[in-house]
């Protein structure tokens, strides 16, 4: 338990800091551009992380929204109820997860449709010989072909959005004070460590996507969708009265408005 406490304290001093919420979006965009340029100009040698079947990609990234949803659900519920004691407000704040689910669904469906309508089926990855008998990606792959279209990076989108959403929700820890002997303290501490580790994985895999996968344009669009989804919710809509709202903090609305003005 002592090790868990140390990890939680470290995360409180880093991820919960206002500067992280302010500069992480810019850092992600810069890393995406730098990694993409590195991939184009001086590709890194293949490694375990460049294999799409690596454990982090298969069991974490491909389930990124599920992991984020399942950990934020109890975290938001416990911290917001502890601070407000109002079930209605907790339910309102939990609706951020429904909004996030809608954003994830709409964006991934949009990306899939764009790839479909801009793509064609080829005999090989070298784009030799168009196979016109296959009209969609599923048929193409089923027939042993290779589908090539404008494939916006879903990883860049989702990892950006998930990392920023976790950091935004963890801002509530500035206000949370619990008795160390209480089971609530253990639950929140465990969730803080889990969410911190998850954020670290999302950022690392975002960097791997930047240096190993997709082209620059695909990653720019993916990252841009992630940033716009975050800013459109936490930077704009959640500041309004008719919205899920921001995590409860002292003068949170004014602080948030000031941070975005800067």
CSV table of C-alpha atoms in Angstrom, one decimal:
chain,number,residue,atom,x,y,z
A,1,UNK,CA,0.0,0.0,0.0
A,2,UNK,CA,2.9,2.3,0.7
A,3,UNK,CA,4.2,1.9,-2.8
A,4,UNK,CA,0.7,2.7,-4.2
A,5,UNK,CA,0.6,5.9,-2.1
A,6,UNK,CA,4.0,7.0,-3.4
A,7,UNK,CA,2.9,6.5,-7.0
A,8,UNK,CA,-0.3,8.4,-6.4
A,9,UNK,CA,1.5,11.3,-4.8
A,10,UNK,CA,3.9,11.4,-7.8
A,11,UNK,CA,0.9,11.5,-10.2
A,12,UNK,CA,-0.8,14.2,-8.2
A,13,UNK,CA,2.3,16.4,-8.6
A,14,UNK,CA,2.5,15.8,-12.3
A,15,UNK,CA,-0.6,14.9,-14.2
A,16,UNK,CA,-2.9,16.9,-12.0
A,17,UNK,CA,-0.8,20.1,-12.4
A,18,UNK,CA,-2.5,22.8,-14.4
A,19,UNK,CA,0.5,23.2,-16.7
A,20,UNK,CA,0.1,19.6,-17.9
A,21,UNK,CA,-3.5,20.3,-18.9
A,22,UNK,CA,-2.4,23.5,-20.7
A,23,UNK,CA,0.6,22.2,-22.6
A,24,UNK,CA,-0.1,18.5,-23.2
A,25,UNK,CA,-2.2,19.2,-26.3
A,26,UNK,CA,0.7,21.2,-27.8
A,27,UNK,CA,3.2,18.5,-26.7
A,28,UNK,CA,1.2,15.8,-28.5
A,29,UNK,CA,0.9,17.8,-31.7
A,30,UNK,CA,4.6,18.5,-31.6
A,31,UNK,CA,5.5,14.9,-31.0
A,32,UNK,CA,3.2,13.8,-33.8
A,33,UNK,CA,5.0,16.2,-36.3
A,34,UNK,CA,8.5,15.3,-35.1
A,35,UNK,CA,7.8,11.6,-35.1
A,36,UNK,CA,6.3,11.8,-38.6
A,37,UNK,CA,9.2,13.7,-39.9
A,38,UNK,CA,11.6,11.1,-38.4
A,39,UNK,CA,9.6,8.3,-40.1
A,40,UNK,CA,9.8,10.0,-43.5
A,41,UNK,CA,13.4,11.2,-43.3
A,42,UNK,CA,15.2,8.7,-41.2
A,43,UNK,CA,13.0,5.7,-40.4
A,44,UNK,CA,13.8,3.8,-37.2
A,45,UNK,CA,14.7,0.1,-37.4
A,46,UNK,CA,11.9,-2.3,-36.8
A,47,UNK,CA,11.3,-3.2,-33.2
A,48,UNK,CA,8.7,-5.0,-31.0
A,49,UNK,CA,6.6,-1.9,-30.9
A,50,UNK,CA,6.6,-1.5,-34.7
A,51,UNK,CA,4.8,-4.9,-34.9
A,52,UNK,CA,1.0,-4.3,-34.9
A,53,UNK,CA,0.6,-7.5,-32.9
A,54,UNK,CA,2.5,-6.2,-29.9
A,55,UNK,CA,0.8,-6.7,-26.6
A,56,UNK,CA,0.2,-3.0,-26.0
A,57,UNK,CA,-1.5,-2.5,-29.3
A,58,UNK,CA,-3.6,-5.7,-29.2
A,59,UNK,CA,-4.8,-5.5,-25.6
A,60,UNK,CA,-4.7,-1.8,-24.8
A,61,UNK,CA,-4.7,0.5,-27.9
A,62,UNK,CA,-7.4,-1.4,-29.8
A,63,UNK,CA,-9.5,-1.2,-26.6
A,64,UNK,CA,-8.5,2.3,-25.7
A,65,UNK,CA,-11.9,3.7,-25.2
A,66,UNK,CA,-13.1,0.7,-23.2
A,67,UNK,CA,-10.1,1.0,-20.8
A,68,UNK,CA,-10.6,4.8,-20.5
A,69,UNK,CA,-14.4,4.4,-19.9
A,70,UNK,CA,-14.1,1.6,-17.4
A,71,UNK,CA,-11.5,3.4,-15.2
A,72,UNK,CA,-13.0,6.9,-15.5
A,73,UNK,CA,-16.5,5.7,-14.6
A,74,UNK,CA,-15.7,4.8,-10.9
A,75,UNK,CA,-13.2,7.6,-10.6
A,76,UNK,CA,-15.7,10.3,-11.6
A,77,UNK,CA,-18.5,8.7,-9.5
A,78,UNK,CA,-16.4,8.4,-6.3
A,79,UNK,CA,-14.6,11.8,-6.5
A,80,UNK,CA,-17.6,13.8,-7.6
A,81,UNK,CA,-19.9,12.3,-5.0
A,82,UNK,CA,-17.3,12.7,-2.3
A,83,UNK,CA,-17.0,16.4,-3.1
A,84,UNK,CA,-20.7,17.3,-3.8
A,85,UNK,CA,-22.8,14.5,-2.1
A,86,UNK,CA,-25.3,15.1,-4.9
A,87,UNK,CA,-26.3,12.0,-7.0
A,88,UNK,CA,-27.9,14.2,-9.7
A,89,UNK,CA,-24.7,16.1,-10.2
A,90,UNK,CA,-22.7,12.9,-10.3
A,91,UNK,CA,-25.0,11.5,-13.0
A,92,UNK,CA,-24.6,14.7,-14.9
A,93,UNK,CA,-20.8,14.5,-14.8
A,94,UNK,CA,-20.9,10.8,-15.7
A,95,UNK,CA,-22.7,11.8,-18.9
A,96,UNK,CA,-19.2,13.0,-20.1
A,97,UNK,CA,-18.6,9.3,-20.8
A,98,UNK,CA,-21.7,9.1,-22.9
A,99,UNK,CA,-20.5,12.2,-24.9
A,100,UNK,CA,-17.1,10.6,-25.2
A,101,UNK,CA,-18.6,7.3,-26.5
A,102,UNK,CA,-20.6,9.3,-29.1
A,103,UNK,CA,-17.5,11.1,-30.2
A,104,UNK,CA,-15.6,7.8,-30.5
A,105,UNK,CA,-18.4,6.1,-32.4
A,106,UNK,CA,-19.0,9.0,-34.9
A,107,UNK,CA,-15.3,9.6,-35.6
A,108,UNK,CA,-14.4,6.0,-36.1
A,109,UNK,CA,-17.4,5.5,-38.4
A,110,UNK,CA,-16.4,8.7,-40.3
A,111,UNK,CA,-12.8,7.5,-40.7
A,112,UNK,CA,-14.0,4.1,-42.0
A,113,UNK,CA,-16.3,5.7,-44.5
A,114,UNK,CA,-13.6,8.0,-45.8
A,115,UNK,CA,-11.3,5.1,-46.3
A,116,UNK,CA,-14.0,3.2,-48.1
A,117,UNK,CA,-15.1,6.0,-50.5
A,118,UNK,CA,-11.5,7.0,-51.3
A,119,UNK,CA,-10.1,3.5,-51.6
A,120,UNK,CA,-9.7,0.7,-54.2
A,121,UNK,CA,-8.7,-3.0,-54.0
A,122,UNK,CA,-5.3,-3.9,-55.3
A,123,UNK,CA,-3.5,-7.2,-55.8
A,124,UNK,CA,-0.6,-6.3,-53.4
A,125,UNK,CA,0.6,-3.5,-51.0
A,126,UNK,CA,2.7,-2.2,-53.9
A,127,UNK,CA,-0.7,-1.1,-55.5
A,128,UNK,CA,-0.3,-3.3,-58.5
A,129,UNK,CA,-3.4,-4.2,-60.5
A,130,UNK,CA,-6.7,-2.9,-59.4
A,131,UNK,CA,-9.3,-5.6,-58.6
A,132,UNK,CA,-12.5,-3.9,-59.5
A,133,UNK,CA,-14.6,-6.9,-58.6
A,134,UNK,CA,-14.2,-6.1,-54.9
A,135,UNK,CA,-16.1,-2.9,-53.9
A,136,UNK,CA,-15.3,-2.7,-50.2
A,137,UNK,CA,-12.5,-3.4,-47.8
A,138,UNK,CA,-14.1,-6.6,-46.4
A,139,UNK,CA,-14.6,-8.2,-49.8
A,140,UNK,CA,-11.1,-7.1,-50.8
A,141,UNK,CA,-9.4,-8.7,-47.8
A,142,UNK,CA,-11.6,-11.8,-48.1
A,143,UNK,CA,-10.4,-12.2,-51.7
A,144,UNK,CA,-6.8,-11.8,-50.7
A,145,UNK,CA,-6.4,-8.3,-52.0
A,146,UNK,CA,-5.1,-5.1,-50.4
A,147,UNK,CA,-7.4,-2.1,-49.8
A,148,UNK,CA,-5.8,1.3,-50.2
A,149,UNK,CA,-7.7,4.5,-49.3
A,150,UNK,CA,-7.2,7.6,-47.2
A,151,UNK,CA,-6.8,5.9,-43.8
A,152,UNK,CA,-7.1,8.6,-41.1
A,153,UNK,CA,-5.1,7.5,-38.1
A,154,UNK,CA,-7.7,6.2,-35.6
A,155,UNK,CA,-4.9,5.6,-33.1
A,156,UNK,CA,-3.7,9.2,-33.3
A,157,UNK,CA,-7.3,10.4,-32.8
A,158,UNK,CA,-8.3,8.1,-29.9
A,159,UNK,CA,-5.1,8.2,-27.9
A,160,UNK,CA,-5.0,12.0,-28.1
A,161,UNK,CA,-8.6,12.3,-26.9
A,162,UNK,CA,-8.3,9.6,-24.2
A,163,UNK,CA,-5.1,11.1,-22.7
A,164,UNK,CA,-6.5,14.6,-22.6
A,165,UNK,CA,-9.8,13.5,-21.2
A,166,UNK,CA,-8.1,11.6,-18.3
A,167,UNK,CA,-5.9,14.6,-17.5
A,168,UNK,CA,-9.0,16.9,-17.4
A,169,UNK,CA,-10.9,14.6,-15.1
A,170,UNK,CA,-8.0,14.1,-12.8
A,171,UNK,CA,-7.9,17.8,-12.1
A,172,UNK,CA,-10.6,17.1,-9.4
A,173,UNK,CA,-7.8,15.7,-7.2
A,174,UNK,CA,-6.9,19.2,-6.2
A,175,UNK,CA,-10.1,19.2,-4.1
A,176,UNK,CA,-10.2,15.6,-2.9
A,177,UNK,CA,-9.1,15.1,0.7
A,178,UNK,CA,-9.8,11.7,2.2
A,179,UNK,CA,-8.9,9.8,5.5
A,180,UNK,CA,-6.1,7.4,4.8
A,181,UNK,CA,-7.8,4.8,7.0
A,182,UNK,CA,-11.0,4.9,4.9
A,183,UNK,CA,-11.8,2.5,2.1
A,184,UNK,CA,-12.7,5.4,-0.2
A,185,UNK,CA,-9.1,6.6,0.1
A,186,UNK,CA,-7.8,3.2,-1.1
A,187,UNK,CA,-10.2,3.1,-3.9
A,188,UNK,CA,-9.4,6.6,-5.2
A,189,UNK,CA,-5.7,6.0,-4.8
A,190,UNK,CA,-5.8,2.8,-6.8
A,191,UNK,CA,-7.8,4.5,-9.6
A,192,UNK,CA,-5.4,7.4,-9.7
A,193,UNK,CA,-2.5,5.0,-10.2
A,194,UNK,CA,-4.4,3.0,-12.8
A,195,UNK,CA,-5.4,6.1,-14.7
A,196,UNK,CA,-1.8,7.5,-14.5
A,197,UNK,CA,-0.4,4.3,-15.9
A,198,UNK,CA,-3.0,4.3,-18.6
A,199,UNK,CA,-2.2,7.8,-19.6
A,200,UNK,CA,1.5,6.9,-19.8
A,201,UNK,CA,0.6,4.0,-22.1
A,202,UNK,CA,-1.6,6.2,-24.3
A,203,UNK,CA,1.2,8.8,-24.7
A,204,UNK,CA,3.9,6.2,-25.4
A,205,UNK,CA,1.7,4.4,-28.0
A,206,UNK,CA,0.9,7.8,-29.6
A,207,UNK,CA,4.6,8.3,-30.0
A,208,UNK,CA,5.0,4.8,-31.5
A,209,UNK,CA,2.2,5.6,-34.0
A,210,UNK,CA,4.0,8.8,-34.9
A,211,UNK,CA,7.3,7.1,-35.7
A,212,UNK,CA,6.1,3.7,-37.1
A,213,UNK,CA,2.7,3.9,-38.7
A,214,UNK,CA,0.6,5.9,-41.2
A,215,UNK,CA,1.8,8.9,-43.2
A,216,UNK,CA,2.0,12.5,-42.1
A,217,UNK,CA,-1.3,13.6,-43.5
A,218,UNK,CA,-3.2,10.7,-42.0
A,219,UNK,CA,-1.7,11.4,-38.5
A,220,UNK,CA,-2.3,15.2,-38.8
A,221,UNK,CA,-6.0,14.6,-39.4
A,222,UNK,CA,-6.3,11.9,-36.7
A,223,UNK,CA,-4.6,14.1,-34.1
A,224,UNK,CA,-6.6,17.1,-35.2
A,225,UNK,CA,-9.8,15.2,-34.7
A,226,UNK,CA,-8.6,14.2,-31.2
A,227,UNK,CA,-7.7,17.8,-30.3
A,228,UNK,CA,-10.9,19.3,-31.6
A,229,UNK,CA,-13.0,16.6,-29.7
A,230,UNK,CA,-11.2,17.5,-26.5
A,231,UNK,CA,-11.4,21.3,-27.0
A,232,UNK,CA,-15.0,21.2,-28.2
A,233,UNK,CA,-16.0,19.5,-25.0
A,234,UNK,CA,-13.8,20.6,-22.1
A,235,UNK,CA,-12.7,23.9,-23.7
A,236,UNK,CA,-16.1,25.1,-24.9
A,237,UNK,CA,-19.3,23.1,-24.4
A,238,UNK,CA,-18.6,22.0,-20.8
A,239,UNK,CA,-18.1,25.6,-19.8
A,240,UNK,CA,-21.8,26.2,-20.6
A,241,UNK,CA,-24.7,25.7,-18.2
A,242,UNK,CA,-26.5,23.1,-20.3
A,243,UNK,CA,-23.7,20.5,-20.4
A,244,UNK,CA,-22.1,17.7,-18.3
A,245,UNK,CA,-19.9,20.4,-16.8
A,246,UNK,CA,-16.3,20.4,-15.6
A,247,UNK,CA,-14.9,18.4,-12.7
A,248,UNK,CA,-15.9,20.2,-9.4
A,249,UNK,CA,-13.1,22.6,-8.3
A,250,UNK,CA,-12.9,25.8,-6.5
A,251,UNK,CA,-13.6,28.5,-9.1
A,252,UNK,CA,-13.1,25.9,-11.8
A,253,UNK,CA,-15.1,27.7,-14.4
A,254,UNK,CA,-13.1,31.0,-14.1
A,255,UNK,CA,-9.8,29.2,-14.0
A,256,UNK,CA,-10.7,27.2,-17.0
A,257,UNK,CA,-11.8,30.2,-19.0
A,258,UNK,CA,-8.6,32.0,-18.1
A,259,UNK,CA,-6.4,29.1,-19.1
A,260,UNK,CA,-8.0,28.9,-22.5
A,261,UNK,CA,-7.8,32.7,-23.0
A,262,UNK,CA,-4.1,32.5,-22.4
